[in-house]
Amino acid sequence: MTFHSGEIAIQTRAGVREEAERLCSFISDVIKPPAEEFLATQQLAVASTVDANERVWASLLTGNYGFLQVLNHQRLQINANLTPGDMLYRNLQNNPQMGVLAIALANRRRLRLNGKAQIQPEGQIHLQIHQVFFNCPKYIQVRHLETEITNLLKQPEISSSDSLTAHQQNWITQADTFFIASSHPEIGADASHRGGFPGFVRVLNSNSLLFPDYAGNNMFQTFGNLIINPYAGLLFIDFAAGDILQLTGQAKVIWDAERLTTFAGAQRLVEFEIEQVLETRNVTPMRWRFGEYSPANPG
């Protein structure tokens, strides 16, 4: 596997180009046994897709064990529970590129799978794999899936707007985790994870967010995509209530040294301009109990 021009540009500016090239060998185009074993035990994933207006969205995928089913070494079947208002199927009909992040919060493991999706007659999604690789456990807060899942789940309630409400702004400022979707026009879509202590995402106003980028795996798939294509999607999950907040807009990478000093441990910043907000309540019957913060979170 090789990196595209955006990834190489970020790696070069960050001074990690040689290290990134060494890490390139960890990216595969086949699902190897360790990845297959991991996928068989997951119940939570995030997908990245692109809509008809080229905007990027991050969607929540949940299901029983095995909902991420490996059909062969290059094909994954997704049997996810999706809310009626989620645009994932509609996006895939327009653009088949899809990124998936499967994440195990309880033991801080995550796997990224990128490729081309095809919707099956019965609603399953088949993902033809282009890239598969595990990520490091940094910045993942431990959460445990509750064994007793509520049976009192109400119907999903969906609201849409072009800016954040006061409630949504408070939700974001209290978050310790979110997911980011990005896309390269030729290479395809990608989904990734971001974490930190509550407050690491700042609300500048009802249409703008600012968040740090900490030291990571130095491959810069997300940032490489953003250099080429600024459209991105963010997903915030209320793990205790089963609600989600989806934002789509444009992201700008900031290297300004003076602004970096306002965030402990930040190596870069991202300013995110919101174009649309979707809030969905009662999106999943699953609930997660907080365990502990990642020891890697900058203080």
Short mmCIF file of C-alpha atoms in Angstrom, two decimals:
data_model
loop_
_atom_site.label_atom_id
_atom_site.label_comp_id
_atom_site.label_asym_id
_atom_site.label_seq_id
_atom_site.Cartn_x
_atom_site.Cartn_y
_atom_site.Cartn_z
CA MET A 1 0.00 0.00 0.00
CA THR A 2 1.12 3.57 -0.65
CA PHE A 3 0.04 6.92 0.77
CA HIS A 4 -1.71 9.56 -1.35
CA SER A 5 -0.41 13.10 -1.89
CA GLY A 6 -2.39 14.63 0.98
CA GLU A 7 -1.11 12.09 3.50
CA ILE A 8 2.45 12.56 2.28
CA ALA A 9 2.14 16.36 2.57
CA ILE A 10 0.98 16.15 6.21
CA GLN A 11 3.58 13.51 7.11
CA THR A 12 6.31 15.68 5.61
CA ARG A 13 5.21 18.83 7.41
CA ALA A 14 4.95 16.90 10.70
CA GLY A 15 8.46 15.49 10.19
CA VAL A 16 7.40 11.82 10.31
CA ARG A 17 7.64 10.85 6.67
CA GLU A 18 10.16 8.02 7.15
CA GLU A 19 8.29 6.58 10.12
CA ALA A 20 5.03 6.66 8.16
CA GLU A 21 6.61 4.72 5.31
CA ARG A 22 7.67 2.02 7.76
CA LEU A 23 4.13 1.85 9.14
CA CYS A 24 2.71 1.52 5.64
CA SER A 25 3.42 -2.22 5.78
CA PHE A 26 0.70 -2.59 8.46
CA ILE A 27 -1.97 -1.55 5.94
CA SER A 28 -3.36 -4.55 4.10
CA ASP A 29 -5.94 -5.11 1.37
CA VAL A 30 -7.12 -8.38 2.90
CA ILE A 31 -8.87 -9.26 6.17
CA LYS A 32 -6.34 -11.39 8.05
CA PRO A 33 -7.28 -13.83 10.87
CA PRO A 34 -6.65 -11.37 13.76
CA ALA A 35 -8.96 -8.82 12.11
CA GLU A 36 -11.61 -11.47 11.41
CA GLU A 37 -11.52 -12.62 15.04
CA PHE A 38 -11.84 -9.04 16.24
CA LEU A 39 -14.79 -8.26 13.97
CA ALA A 40 -16.72 -11.33 15.14
CA THR A 41 -16.95 -9.93 18.68
CA GLN A 42 -17.88 -6.30 17.91
CA GLN A 43 -21.23 -4.56 18.41
CA LEU A 44 -20.23 -0.97 17.66
CA ALA A 45 -18.86 0.64 14.50
CA VAL A 46 -18.90 3.98 12.71
CA ALA A 47 -19.26 4.44 8.95
CA SER A 48 -18.13 7.26 6.66
CA THR A 49 -20.12 8.03 3.50
CA VAL A 50 -20.53 10.89 1.02
CA ASP A 51 -23.86 12.44 0.03
CA ALA A 52 -25.02 13.78 -3.36
CA ASN A 53 -23.69 17.24 -2.50
CA GLU A 54 -20.21 15.83 -1.70
CA ARG A 55 -20.74 16.37 2.03
CA VAL A 56 -19.31 13.70 4.31
CA TRP A 57 -21.28 12.01 7.10
CA ALA A 58 -20.40 9.75 10.03
CA SER A 59 -23.06 7.16 10.91
CA LEU A 60 -23.47 4.88 13.93
CA LEU A 61 -23.62 1.13 13.25
CA THR A 62 -24.67 -1.30 15.99
CA GLY A 63 -25.81 -4.89 16.12
CA ASN A 64 -25.46 -8.27 17.78
CA TYR A 65 -22.18 -10.16 17.77
CA GLY A 66 -21.45 -11.07 14.18
CA PHE A 67 -23.20 -8.10 12.59
CA LEU A 68 -19.82 -7.40 10.98
CA GLN A 69 -19.46 -10.71 9.14
CA VAL A 70 -16.38 -11.62 7.11
CA LEU A 71 -17.52 -13.39 3.94
CA ASN A 72 -14.02 -13.86 2.56
CA HIS A 73 -10.62 -12.25 2.87
CA GLN A 74 -11.72 -9.20 0.86
CA ARG A 75 -15.43 -8.87 1.59
CA LEU A 76 -17.28 -7.80 4.73
CA GLN A 77 -21.04 -8.07 5.23
CA ILE A 78 -22.64 -5.46 7.50
CA ASN A 79 -26.01 -6.27 9.11
CA ALA A 80 -26.42 -3.05 11.05
CA ASN A 81 -29.34 -1.53 12.90
CA LEU A 82 -29.88 1.90 11.33
CA THR A 83 -32.39 4.58 12.21
CA PRO A 84 -34.95 5.53 9.54
CA GLY A 85 -33.50 9.03 9.21
CA ASP A 86 -29.89 8.02 8.67
CA MET A 87 -28.63 8.89 5.21
CA LEU A 88 -26.13 6.01 4.92
CA TYR A 89 -28.10 3.92 2.39
CA ARG A 90 -29.03 6.96 0.36
CA ASN A 91 -25.40 8.10 0.26
CA LEU A 92 -24.15 4.68 -0.84
CA GLN A 93 -26.62 4.64 -3.73
CA ASN A 94 -25.00 7.85 -4.94
CA ASN A 95 -21.37 7.08 -4.00
CA PRO A 96 -20.30 3.52 -3.07
CA GLN A 97 -17.12 4.59 -1.22
CA MET A 98 -17.35 3.68 2.48
CA GLY A 99 -15.06 3.68 5.50
CA VAL A 100 -15.77 1.64 8.63
CA LEU A 101 -14.21 1.90 12.08
CA ALA A 102 -14.97 -1.05 14.37
CA ILE A 103 -14.13 -0.17 17.96
CA ALA A 104 -14.01 -2.12 21.22
CA LEU A 105 -14.31 0.48 23.97
CA ALA A 106 -13.90 -2.02 26.81
CA ASN A 107 -10.36 -3.03 25.79
CA ARG A 108 -9.29 -0.06 23.65
CA ARG A 109 -8.97 -1.77 20.28
CA ARG A 110 -9.99 -0.40 16.90
CA LEU A 111 -9.87 -1.57 13.31
CA ARG A 112 -10.35 0.50 10.15
CA LEU A 113 -11.72 -0.96 6.93
CA ASN A 114 -12.11 1.13 3.77
CA GLY A 115 -13.50 0.12 0.42
CA LYS A 116 -16.44 0.10 -1.98
CA ALA A 117 -19.91 -0.85 -0.73
CA GLN A 118 -22.84 -2.52 -2.42
CA ILE A 119 -26.33 -2.64 -0.90
CA GLN A 120 -27.87 -6.11 -1.08
CA PRO A 121 -31.57 -6.82 -1.83
CA GLU A 122 -32.31 -7.64 1.82
CA GLY A 123 -30.56 -4.53 3.13
CA GLN A 124 -27.17 -5.90 4.07
CA ILE A 125 -24.11 -3.98 2.93
CA HIS A 126 -21.20 -5.77 1.28
CA LEU A 127 -17.91 -3.91 1.60
CA GLN A 128 -15.20 -4.81 -0.92
CA ILE A 129 -12.01 -4.16 1.01
CA HIS A 130 -9.33 -1.75 -0.17
CA GLN A 131 -7.58 -1.09 3.15
CA VAL A 132 -7.58 -2.82 6.55
CA PHE A 133 -5.45 -1.89 9.55
CA PHE A 134 -5.51 -1.77 13.34
CA ASN A 135 -4.92 1.56 15.11
CA CYS A 136 -3.20 2.20 18.43
CA PRO A 137 -5.29 2.38 21.65
CA LYS A 138 -4.45 6.03 22.43
CA TYR A 139 -7.24 8.35 23.64
CA ILE A 140 -9.93 5.63 23.85
CA GLN A 141 -11.92 5.99 27.07
CA VAL A 142 -12.94 2.63 28.52
CA ARG A 143 -16.67 1.98 28.42
CA HIS A 144 -18.57 -1.22 29.14
CA LEU A 145 -21.69 -2.31 27.30
CA GLU A 146 -24.45 -2.87 29.84
CA THR A 147 -25.63 -6.48 29.90
CA GLU A 148 -29.18 -5.35 30.65
CA ILE A 149 -30.31 -3.33 27.65
CA THR A 150 -33.40 -1.23 28.11
CA ASN A 151 -36.66 -2.69 26.81
CA LEU A 152 -38.38 0.67 27.06
CA LEU A 153 -36.87 2.10 23.90
CA LYS A 154 -39.04 4.79 22.36
CA GLN A 155 -39.29 5.52 18.67
CA PRO A 156 -36.34 7.52 17.29
CA GLU A 157 -36.85 11.28 17.29
CA ILE A 158 -34.95 13.16 14.57
CA SER A 159 -34.36 16.89 14.37
CA SER A 160 -32.40 18.79 11.72
CA SER A 161 -30.98 22.31 11.66
CA ASP A 162 -28.10 24.33 10.21
CA SER A 163 -26.65 25.32 13.60
CA LEU A 164 -26.20 23.99 17.13
CA THR A 165 -28.76 24.52 19.86
CA ALA A 166 -27.66 25.39 23.41
CA HIS A 167 -28.31 21.76 24.43
CA GLN A 168 -26.16 20.45 21.58
CA GLN A 169 -23.35 22.88 22.38
CA ASN A 170 -23.33 21.65 25.99
CA TRP A 171 -23.33 18.03 24.77
CA ILE A 172 -20.22 18.69 22.68
CA THR A 173 -18.30 20.55 25.39
CA GLN A 174 -18.92 17.66 27.81
CA ALA A 175 -17.86 14.97 25.32
CA ASP A 176 -14.69 12.92 25.79
CA THR A 177 -15.08 11.04 22.50
CA PHE A 178 -16.20 11.68 18.96
CA PHE A 179 -15.72 10.15 15.53
CA ILE A 180 -14.63 11.87 12.34
CA ALA A 181 -15.40 10.87 8.76
CA SER A 182 -13.37 12.11 5.80
CA SER A 183 -13.06 11.29 2.12
CA HIS A 184 -10.58 11.46 -0.75
CA PRO A 185 -12.24 11.87 -4.18
CA GLU A 186 -10.29 8.94 -5.69
CA ILE A 187 -9.09 6.86 -2.74
CA GLY A 188 -12.43 6.81 -0.88
CA ALA A 189 -13.99 7.36 2.54
CA ASP A 190 -12.47 6.81 5.99
CA ALA A 191 -13.74 6.85 9.59
CA SER A 192 -11.59 7.54 12.63
CA HIS A 193 -11.78 8.14 16.39
CA ARG A 194 -10.85 11.14 18.54
CA GLY A 195 -10.71 11.30 22.32
CA GLY A 196 -9.59 13.47 25.22
CA PHE A 197 -10.79 14.86 28.51
CA PRO A 198 -14.18 16.66 28.49
CA GLY A 199 -13.68 20.11 27.04
CA PHE A 200 -11.14 19.03 24.41
CA VAL A 201 -13.72 20.04 21.79
CA ARG A 202 -14.52 23.75 22.06
CA VAL A 203 -17.62 25.43 20.71
CA LEU A 204 -16.62 28.75 19.15
CA ASN A 205 -20.19 29.61 18.19
CA SER A 206 -23.32 27.81 16.99
CA ASN A 207 -21.64 26.96 13.67
CA SER A 208 -17.97 26.48 14.59
CA LEU A 209 -15.94 23.99 16.63
CA LEU A 210 -12.25 23.80 17.45
CA PHE A 211 -10.45 20.65 18.56
CA PRO A 212 -6.83 19.46 18.94
CA ASP A 213 -4.93 16.73 17.19
CA TYR A 214 -2.65 14.81 19.54
CA ALA A 215 0.32 12.58 18.76
CA GLY A 216 -0.96 9.49 16.97
CA ASN A 217 0.13 6.79 14.56
CA ASN A 218 1.76 9.31 12.17
CA MET A 219 0.03 7.98 9.07
CA PHE A 220 -2.45 10.89 8.94
CA GLN A 221 -5.21 9.29 6.88
CA THR A 222 -7.82 11.75 8.18
CA PHE A 223 -5.66 14.86 7.86
CA GLY A 224 -4.35 13.75 4.48
CA ASN A 225 -7.93 13.53 3.24
CA LEU A 226 -8.78 16.95 4.69
CA ILE A 227 -5.89 18.59 2.84
CA ILE A 228 -7.34 17.32 -0.44
CA ASN A 229 -11.04 17.56 0.47
CA PRO A 230 -12.14 19.72 3.45
CA TYR A 231 -15.58 18.13 3.77
CA ALA A 232 -15.92 16.04 6.94
CA GLY A 233 -18.53 14.56 9.24
CA LEU A 234 -18.50 14.34 13.04
CA LEU A 235 -20.44 11.91 15.23
CA PHE A 236 -21.02 12.41 18.96
CA ILE A 237 -22.65 9.58 20.93
CA ASP A 238 -24.47 9.96 24.23
CA PHE A 239 -23.38 6.55 25.49
CA ALA A 240 -25.63 6.65 28.55
CA ALA A 241 -28.81 7.66 26.71
CA GLY A 242 -28.43 6.06 23.27
CA ASP A 243 -28.66 9.38 21.39
CA ILE A 244 -26.41 10.65 18.60
CA LEU A 245 -25.42 13.99 17.11
CA GLN A 246 -24.24 14.07 13.47
CA LEU A 247 -22.56 17.15 12.03
CA THR A 248 -21.42 17.74 8.47
CA GLY A 249 -19.32 20.65 7.27
CA GLN A 250 -15.81 21.68 6.34
CA ALA A 251 -12.59 21.29 8.32
CA LYS A 252 -9.46 23.43 8.25
CA VAL A 253 -6.14 22.20 9.67
CA ILE A 254 -4.36 24.84 11.78
CA TRP A 255 -0.62 24.78 12.52
CA ASP A 256 -0.33 28.21 14.19
CA ALA A 257 2.05 27.80 17.15
CA GLU A 258 0.38 30.47 19.26
CA ARG A 259 -3.06 28.91 18.96
CA LEU A 260 -1.62 25.48 19.74
CA THR A 261 -0.55 26.67 23.20
CA THR A 262 -4.21 26.95 24.25
CA PHE A 263 -4.58 23.14 24.12
CA ALA A 264 -2.36 20.89 26.23
CA GLY A 265 -0.56 18.36 24.05
CA ALA A 266 -1.93 19.68 20.74
CA GLN A 267 0.28 19.25 17.69
CA ARG A 268 -2.29 20.67 15.29
CA LEU A 269 -5.82 22.06 15.55
CA VAL A 270 -8.92 21.60 13.43
CA GLU A 271 -11.50 24.32 12.97
CA PHE A 272 -14.80 22.81 11.86
CA GLU A 273 -17.51 24.90 10.17
CA ILE A 274 -20.94 23.28 10.50
CA GLU A 275 -23.33 23.14 7.55
CA GLN A 276 -25.98 20.75 8.89
CA VAL A 277 -26.84 19.17 12.24
CA LEU A 278 -28.85 15.98 12.78
CA GLU A 279 -29.79 14.95 16.31
CA THR A 280 -31.43 11.54 16.78
CA ARG A 281 -32.72 10.43 20.14
CA ASN A 282 -33.35 6.77 21.03
CA VAL A 283 -31.18 5.67 18.14
CA THR A 284 -30.04 2.46 19.84
CA PRO A 285 -31.17 0.33 22.79
CA MET A 286 -27.53 -0.17 23.76
CA ARG A 287 -26.09 1.69 26.73
CA TRP A 288 -22.46 2.00 27.77
CA ARG A 289 -21.17 2.56 31.31
CA PHE A 290 -18.09 4.75 31.72
CA GLY A 291 -14.98 2.95 32.98
CA GLU A 292 -11.91 5.19 32.90
CA TYR A 293 -10.16 7.82 30.86
CA SER A 294 -7.29 6.92 28.58
CA PRO A 295 -3.89 7.37 30.28
CA ALA A 296 -2.72 8.97 27.01
CA ASN A 297 -5.12 11.94 27.29
CA PRO A 298 -3.05 15.15 27.60
CA GLY A 299 -3.70 16.94 30.88
#
